[in-house]
Short mmCIF file of C-alpha atoms and ligand atoms in Angstrom, two decimals:
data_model
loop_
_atom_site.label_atom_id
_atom_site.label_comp_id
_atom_site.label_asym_id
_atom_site.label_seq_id
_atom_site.Cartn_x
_atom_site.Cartn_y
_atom_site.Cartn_z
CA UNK A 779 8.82 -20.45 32.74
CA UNK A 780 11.25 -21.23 29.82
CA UNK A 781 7.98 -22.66 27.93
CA UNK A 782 6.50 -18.54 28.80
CA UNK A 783 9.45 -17.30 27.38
CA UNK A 784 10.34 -19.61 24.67
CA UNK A 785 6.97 -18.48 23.32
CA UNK A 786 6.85 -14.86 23.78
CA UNK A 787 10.51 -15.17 21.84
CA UNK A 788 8.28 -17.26 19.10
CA UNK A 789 5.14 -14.44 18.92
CA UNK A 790 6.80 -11.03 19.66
CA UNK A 791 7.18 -9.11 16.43
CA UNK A 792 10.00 -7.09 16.65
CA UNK A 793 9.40 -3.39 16.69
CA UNK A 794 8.76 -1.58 13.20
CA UNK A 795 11.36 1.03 14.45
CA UNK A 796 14.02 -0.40 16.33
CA UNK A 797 15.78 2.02 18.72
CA UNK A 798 19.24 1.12 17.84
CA UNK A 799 19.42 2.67 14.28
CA UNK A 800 22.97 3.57 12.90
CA UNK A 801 21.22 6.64 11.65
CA UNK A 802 20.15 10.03 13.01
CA UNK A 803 16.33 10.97 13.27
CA UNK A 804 15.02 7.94 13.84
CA UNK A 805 12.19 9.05 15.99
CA UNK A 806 11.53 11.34 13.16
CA UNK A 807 11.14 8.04 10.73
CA UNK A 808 9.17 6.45 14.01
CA UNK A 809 6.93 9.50 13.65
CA UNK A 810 6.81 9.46 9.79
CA UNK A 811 5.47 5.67 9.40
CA UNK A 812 2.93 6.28 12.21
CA UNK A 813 0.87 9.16 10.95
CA UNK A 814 1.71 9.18 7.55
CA UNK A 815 2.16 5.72 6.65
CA UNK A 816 0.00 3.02 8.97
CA UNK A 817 -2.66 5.83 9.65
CA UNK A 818 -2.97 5.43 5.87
CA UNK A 819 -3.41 1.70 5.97
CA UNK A 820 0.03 0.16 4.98
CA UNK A 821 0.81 -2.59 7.21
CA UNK A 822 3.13 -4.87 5.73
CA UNK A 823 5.82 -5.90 8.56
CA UNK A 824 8.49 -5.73 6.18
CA UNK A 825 7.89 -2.32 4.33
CA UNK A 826 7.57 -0.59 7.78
CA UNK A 827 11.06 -1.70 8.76
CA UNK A 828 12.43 -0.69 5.62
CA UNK A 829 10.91 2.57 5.51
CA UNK A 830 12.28 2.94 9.29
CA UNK A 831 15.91 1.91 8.47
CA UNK A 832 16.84 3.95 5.28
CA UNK A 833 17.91 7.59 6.28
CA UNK A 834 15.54 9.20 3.88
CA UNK A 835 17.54 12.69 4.82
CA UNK A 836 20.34 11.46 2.88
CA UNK A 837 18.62 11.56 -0.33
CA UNK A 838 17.29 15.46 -0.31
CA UNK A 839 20.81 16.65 0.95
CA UNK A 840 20.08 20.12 0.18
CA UNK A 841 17.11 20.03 2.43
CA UNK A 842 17.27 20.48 6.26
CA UNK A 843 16.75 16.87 7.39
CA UNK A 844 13.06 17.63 9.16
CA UNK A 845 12.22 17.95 5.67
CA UNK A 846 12.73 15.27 4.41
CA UNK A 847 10.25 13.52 7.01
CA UNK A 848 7.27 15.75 6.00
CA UNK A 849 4.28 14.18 4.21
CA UNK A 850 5.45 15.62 0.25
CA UNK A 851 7.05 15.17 -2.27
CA UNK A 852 10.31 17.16 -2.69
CA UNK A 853 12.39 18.49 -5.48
CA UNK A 854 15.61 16.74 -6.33
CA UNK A 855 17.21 18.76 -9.16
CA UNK A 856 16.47 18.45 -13.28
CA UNK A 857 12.97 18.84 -12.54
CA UNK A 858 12.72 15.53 -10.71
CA UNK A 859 11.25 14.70 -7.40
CA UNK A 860 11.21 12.15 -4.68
CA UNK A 861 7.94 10.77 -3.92
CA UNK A 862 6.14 11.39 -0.66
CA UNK A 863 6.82 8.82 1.98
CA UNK A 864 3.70 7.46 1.78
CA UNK A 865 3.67 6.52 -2.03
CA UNK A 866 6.79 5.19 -2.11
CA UNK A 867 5.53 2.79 1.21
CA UNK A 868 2.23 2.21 -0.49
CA UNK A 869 3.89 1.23 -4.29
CA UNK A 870 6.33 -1.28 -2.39
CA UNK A 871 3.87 -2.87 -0.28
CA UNK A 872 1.50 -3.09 -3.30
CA UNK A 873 4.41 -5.60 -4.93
CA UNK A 874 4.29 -8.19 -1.83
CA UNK A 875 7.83 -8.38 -2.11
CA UNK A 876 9.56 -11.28 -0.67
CA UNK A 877 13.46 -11.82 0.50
CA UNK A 878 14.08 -13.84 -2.49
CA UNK A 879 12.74 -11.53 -5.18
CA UNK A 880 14.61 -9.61 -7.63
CA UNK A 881 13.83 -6.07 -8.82
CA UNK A 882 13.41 -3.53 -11.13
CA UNK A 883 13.09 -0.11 -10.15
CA UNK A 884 12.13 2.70 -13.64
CA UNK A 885 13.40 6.04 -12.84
CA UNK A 886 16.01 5.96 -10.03
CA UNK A 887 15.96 9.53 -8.82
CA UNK A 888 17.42 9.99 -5.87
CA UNK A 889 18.01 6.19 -4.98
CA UNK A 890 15.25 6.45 -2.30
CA UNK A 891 13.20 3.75 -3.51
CA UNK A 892 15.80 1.34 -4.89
CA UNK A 893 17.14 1.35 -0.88
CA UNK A 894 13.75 0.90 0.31
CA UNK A 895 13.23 -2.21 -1.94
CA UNK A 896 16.74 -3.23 -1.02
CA UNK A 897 16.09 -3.87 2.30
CA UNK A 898 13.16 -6.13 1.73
CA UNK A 899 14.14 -8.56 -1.52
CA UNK A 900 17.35 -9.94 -2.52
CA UNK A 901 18.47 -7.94 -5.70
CA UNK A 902 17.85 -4.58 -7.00
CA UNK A 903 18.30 -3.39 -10.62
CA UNK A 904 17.20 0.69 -11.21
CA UNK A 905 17.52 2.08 -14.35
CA UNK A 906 17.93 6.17 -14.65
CA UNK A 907 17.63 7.95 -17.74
CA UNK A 908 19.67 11.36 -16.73
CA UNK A 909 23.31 10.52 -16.39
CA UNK A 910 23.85 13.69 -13.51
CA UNK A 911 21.08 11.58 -11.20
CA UNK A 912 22.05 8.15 -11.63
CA UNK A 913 25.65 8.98 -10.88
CA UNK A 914 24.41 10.76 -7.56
CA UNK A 915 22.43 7.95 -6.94
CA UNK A 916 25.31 5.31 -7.44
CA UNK A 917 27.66 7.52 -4.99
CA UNK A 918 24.79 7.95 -2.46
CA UNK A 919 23.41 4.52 -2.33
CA UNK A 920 27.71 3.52 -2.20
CA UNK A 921 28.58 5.60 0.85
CA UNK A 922 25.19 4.04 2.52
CA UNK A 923 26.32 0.23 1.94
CA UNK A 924 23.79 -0.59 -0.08
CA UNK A 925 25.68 -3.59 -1.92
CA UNK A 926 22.60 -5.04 -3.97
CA UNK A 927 21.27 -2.13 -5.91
CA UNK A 928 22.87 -1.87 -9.27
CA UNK A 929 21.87 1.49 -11.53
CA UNK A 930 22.36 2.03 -15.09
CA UNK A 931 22.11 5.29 -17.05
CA UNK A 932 19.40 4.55 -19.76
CA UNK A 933 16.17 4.35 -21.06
CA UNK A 934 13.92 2.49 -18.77
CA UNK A 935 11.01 2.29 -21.82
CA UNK A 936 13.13 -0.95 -22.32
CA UNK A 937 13.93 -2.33 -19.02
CA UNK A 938 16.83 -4.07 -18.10
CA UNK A 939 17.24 -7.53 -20.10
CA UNK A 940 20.05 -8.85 -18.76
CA UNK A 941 18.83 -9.40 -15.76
CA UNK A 942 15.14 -10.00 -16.79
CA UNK A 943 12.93 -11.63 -15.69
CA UNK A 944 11.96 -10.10 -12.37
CA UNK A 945 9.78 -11.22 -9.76
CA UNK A 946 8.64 -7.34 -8.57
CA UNK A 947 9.00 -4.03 -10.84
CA UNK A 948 7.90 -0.19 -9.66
CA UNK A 949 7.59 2.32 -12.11
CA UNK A 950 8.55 6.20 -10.67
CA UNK A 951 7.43 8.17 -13.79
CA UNK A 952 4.25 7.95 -15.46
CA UNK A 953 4.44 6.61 -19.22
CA UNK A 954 1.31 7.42 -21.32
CA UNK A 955 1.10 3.59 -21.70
CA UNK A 956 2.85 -0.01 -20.30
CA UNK A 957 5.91 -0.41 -21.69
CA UNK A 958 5.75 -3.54 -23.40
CA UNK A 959 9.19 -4.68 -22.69
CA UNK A 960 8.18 -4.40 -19.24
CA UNK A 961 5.45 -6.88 -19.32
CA UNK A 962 7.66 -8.74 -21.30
CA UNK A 963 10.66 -8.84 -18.41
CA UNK A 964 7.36 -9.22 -15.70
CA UNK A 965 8.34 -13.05 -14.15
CA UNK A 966 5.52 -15.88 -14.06
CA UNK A 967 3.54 -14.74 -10.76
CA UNK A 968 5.45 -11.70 -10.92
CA UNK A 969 3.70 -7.58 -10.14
CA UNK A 970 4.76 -4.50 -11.42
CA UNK A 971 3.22 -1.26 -10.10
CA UNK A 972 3.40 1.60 -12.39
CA UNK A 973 1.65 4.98 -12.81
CA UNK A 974 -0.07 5.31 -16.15
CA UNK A 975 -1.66 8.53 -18.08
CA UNK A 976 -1.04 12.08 -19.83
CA UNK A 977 1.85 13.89 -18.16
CA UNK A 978 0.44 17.31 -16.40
CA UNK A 979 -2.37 15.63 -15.47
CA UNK A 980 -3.01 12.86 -12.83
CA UNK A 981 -2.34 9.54 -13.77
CA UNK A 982 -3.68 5.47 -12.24
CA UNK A 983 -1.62 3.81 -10.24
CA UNK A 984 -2.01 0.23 -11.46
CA UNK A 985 -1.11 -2.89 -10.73
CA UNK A 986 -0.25 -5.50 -13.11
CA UNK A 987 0.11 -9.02 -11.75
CA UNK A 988 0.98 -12.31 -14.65
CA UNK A 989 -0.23 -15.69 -13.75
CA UNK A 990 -0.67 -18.36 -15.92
CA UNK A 991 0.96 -16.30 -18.74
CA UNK A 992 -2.04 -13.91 -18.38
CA UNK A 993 -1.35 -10.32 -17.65
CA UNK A 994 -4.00 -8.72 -15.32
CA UNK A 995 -4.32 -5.12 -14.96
CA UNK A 996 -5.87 -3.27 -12.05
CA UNK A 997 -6.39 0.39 -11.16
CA UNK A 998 -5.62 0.99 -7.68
CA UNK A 999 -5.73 5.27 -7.04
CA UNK A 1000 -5.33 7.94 -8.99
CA UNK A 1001 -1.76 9.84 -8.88
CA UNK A 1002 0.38 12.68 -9.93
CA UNK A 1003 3.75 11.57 -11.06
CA UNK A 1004 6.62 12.88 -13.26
CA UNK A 1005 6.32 12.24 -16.93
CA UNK A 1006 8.19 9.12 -18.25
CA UNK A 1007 10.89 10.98 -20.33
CA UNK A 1008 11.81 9.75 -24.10
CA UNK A 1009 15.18 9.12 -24.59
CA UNK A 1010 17.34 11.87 -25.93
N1 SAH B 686 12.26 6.77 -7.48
C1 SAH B 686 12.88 8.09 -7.30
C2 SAH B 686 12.00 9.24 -7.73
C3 SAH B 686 11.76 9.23 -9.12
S1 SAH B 686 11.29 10.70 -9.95
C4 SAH B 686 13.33 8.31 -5.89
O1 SAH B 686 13.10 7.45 -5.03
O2 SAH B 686 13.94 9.35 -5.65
C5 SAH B 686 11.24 9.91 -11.53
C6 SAH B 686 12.60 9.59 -12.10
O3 SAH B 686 12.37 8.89 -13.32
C7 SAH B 686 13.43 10.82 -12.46
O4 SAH B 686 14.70 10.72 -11.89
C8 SAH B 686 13.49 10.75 -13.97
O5 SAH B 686 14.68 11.28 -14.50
C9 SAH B 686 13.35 9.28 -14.24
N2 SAH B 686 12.87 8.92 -15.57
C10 SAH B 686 11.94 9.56 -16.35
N3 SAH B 686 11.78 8.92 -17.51
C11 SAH B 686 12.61 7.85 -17.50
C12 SAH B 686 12.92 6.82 -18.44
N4 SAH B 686 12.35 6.77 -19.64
N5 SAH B 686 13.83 5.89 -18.06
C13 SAH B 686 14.45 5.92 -16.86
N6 SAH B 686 14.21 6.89 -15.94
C14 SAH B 686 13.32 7.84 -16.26
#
């Protein structure tokens, strides 16, 4: 008997969406990663949970909360949007991150995918490039408790040196080309997933892993993203 249980305590995953979320509409995030986000093929463990325990309604405030659990994009003010919950799943799971990792998130938003990527590595570093959204962001992602995402108002064409390198980096805007500085801030073994091409058209999502010192780039879909903006 205790041998029975001691292993079902050793093999049971826990479920992806817990019942005992401290926030509202959690059957709605339950529903959301089941059709929209598995159906599609994402299965890490980790980036389910994730996707299940941030309150996604909290970042489109000035959309009824159903909304925000619908399979699209939506608008979040200076022209911006927050991806569709299935990109944002799919871009974090393409990283493999790990609890250890540190990263660096390009083009902050809302703060949707800096809490995603909270809850699954150890550090988070976004960088925002209009001042209105990052201060948003640094209130929203405050009142939620999210105590290991640190934004700064800037350029993200250069990264964030200081606390370079990192070990995962996602890219929310679409430059016409890699930022170099990126690569350069890209750890040994590290992946960055970032949306490449012309702005009003769609753009690759790609993947860029370095091992070795080598950089490897690989196209993984294509995708429609908001330009990367120059800075002012
Ligand atoms: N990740 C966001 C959505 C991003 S939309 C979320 O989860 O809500 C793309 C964001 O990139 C916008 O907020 C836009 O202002 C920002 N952005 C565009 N160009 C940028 C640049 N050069 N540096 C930093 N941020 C930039």
């Amino acid at each position: 008997m205790f041998a029975l249980l001691l292993s079902a305590a050793l093999f049971a995953t826990p479920p992806v969406c817990p019942a005992d979320s401290p926030w509202a509409f959690q059957q709605e995030r339950k529903r959301m990663v089941q059709r929209q986000i598995e159906a599609r093929g994402v299965s890490d463990a980790a980036v389910l949970r994730a996707i299940c325990a941030v309150p996604r309604h909290k970042f489109v405030p000035d959309f009824p909360a159903e909304a925000a659990y619908q399979d699209r994009p939506l608008p979040i003010g200076h022209d911006q949007t927050i991806s569709q919950p299935y990109i944002v799943a799919h871009m974090t799971a393409l990283v493999r991150p790990d609890s250890t990792d540190r990263a660096l998130e390009i083009g902050t938003g809302s703060g949707y995918q800096a809490a995603v990527l909270s809850e699954v590595v150890d550090s988070v570093y976004t960088v925002e490039i209009i001042p209105e959204l990052a201060q948003r962001a640094t209130r929203r992602l405050d009142q939620l408790g999210y105590d290991n995402v640190r934004i700064k108002t800037g350029d993200g064409y250069q990264g964030w040196k200081a606390h370079a390198p990192y070990d995962v980096i996602v890219v929310t805007a679409a430059p016409e080309q890699i930022p170099s500085p990126l690569i350069r801030q890209l750890k040994e073994g590290g992946r960055m997933v970032i949306p490449v091409g012309p702005s009003g058209q769609s753009q690759q999502l790609m993947l860029v892993t370095k091992k070795n010192g080598q950089v490897k780039r690989r196209k993984i879909a294509p995708v429609r993203f908001v330009p990367f903006l120059d800075s002012p």
